[in-house]
């Protein structure tokens, strides 16, 4: 490091800086930071649209302030597009267990419409570990399985840094994901290999900002979401 080549300071003031001053952020009684963009508070789906055709989102609004995937209505995506973000999202699988493997309580959270953090009911339900709950789909096995019992609310706190592409479309800095599941670190600054593909290898086509997308797995998985907010990190 450059500082290591310099003469070592002999006074405290020589290593003290006063700018830039960090902005003040306050957290309200609901745990939402003052600089957050609220994407879903239970009142409406105005921040979302159909991922299929751009029309109004058709998922089900519930009286408890959550929304539930409407089977075969398709994915929904945010109207606003984002780069690097801090994302808070809460989700639950249905208490009534149906089916097994990837067809039990399956959904997903896509950053920039490309990079999926898996949502799945893995309680007494084994599957391939790079596709289990909390995985970066088909890329990173979670460090722990920290799910609540089926039917109870889970939280994901996600730190996402978008990849950086050069003038020729080459990756000059990989994207990364950190995921905290119910207070447990399960992905620790994992560097993305590219898009999270169901079949085939990750792809690295250059892109700009993108939507946050929530998945309809099209198998009546009945996953619900609530309390979604995001802070832009760039």
Tab-separated table of N, CA and C in Angstrom, residues 1-2 18 48 58 80 108 114 124 126 148 153 192 205 210 217 234:
chain	number	residue	atom	x	y	z
A	1	UNK	N	0.834	-1.198	0.000
A	1	UNK	CA	0.000	0.000	0.000
A	1	UNK	C	0.870	1.250	0.000
A	2	UNK	N	0.351	2.323	-0.642
A	2	UNK	CA	1.145	3.538	-0.799
A	2	UNK	C	1.527	4.148	0.532
A	18	UNK	N	-11.568	14.511	8.042
A	18	UNK	CA	-12.852	15.083	8.417
A	18	UNK	C	-13.842	15.158	7.254
A	48	UNK	N	-44.543	-2.536	-9.120
A	48	UNK	CA	-44.269	-3.782	-9.837
A	48	UNK	C	-45.090	-3.872	-11.107
A	58	UNK	N	-50.155	-9.007	-11.395
A	58	UNK	CA	-51.412	-9.695	-11.100
A	58	UNK	C	-51.355	-10.586	-9.866
A	80	UNK	N	-38.865	0.277	-11.521
A	80	UNK	CA	-37.580	0.980	-11.449
A	80	UNK	C	-36.448	-0.020	-11.618
A	108	UNK	N	-37.992	-17.214	-6.414
A	108	UNK	CA	-36.622	-16.732	-6.507
A	108	UNK	C	-36.593	-15.222	-6.578
A	114	UNK	N	-31.219	-10.986	-13.512
A	114	UNK	CA	-30.303	-11.985	-14.059
A	114	UNK	C	-29.714	-12.948	-13.034
A	124	UNK	N	-37.098	-30.582	5.788
A	124	UNK	CA	-37.309	-32.023	5.539
A	124	UNK	C	-37.551	-32.285	4.059
A	126	UNK	N	-34.942	-32.536	0.831
A	126	UNK	CA	-33.621	-32.443	0.208
A	126	UNK	C	-33.732	-32.180	-1.288
A	148	UNK	N	-36.806	-20.772	8.617
A	148	UNK	CA	-37.841	-20.956	9.631
A	148	UNK	C	-38.722	-22.136	9.210
A	153	UNK	N	-42.437	-16.662	8.559
A	153	UNK	CA	-41.758	-15.653	7.755
A	153	UNK	C	-40.245	-15.742	7.891
A	192	UNK	N	-19.976	-13.549	-8.553
A	192	UNK	CA	-20.809	-14.203	-9.550
A	192	UNK	C	-19.994	-14.690	-10.741
A	205	UNK	N	-22.936	-11.335	-20.679
A	205	UNK	CA	-23.206	-10.275	-21.641
A	205	UNK	C	-23.271	-8.939	-20.896
A	210	UNK	N	-30.845	-2.966	-13.958
A	210	UNK	CA	-31.904	-3.929	-14.253
A	210	UNK	C	-32.899	-4.003	-13.120
A	217	UNK	N	-42.895	-19.806	-10.075
A	217	UNK	CA	-42.335	-21.092	-10.516
A	217	UNK	C	-43.328	-21.904	-11.334
A	234	UNK	N	-24.970	3.090	-5.223
A	234	UNK	CA	-24.108	3.794	-6.188
A	234	UNK	C	-24.754	5.087	-6.630
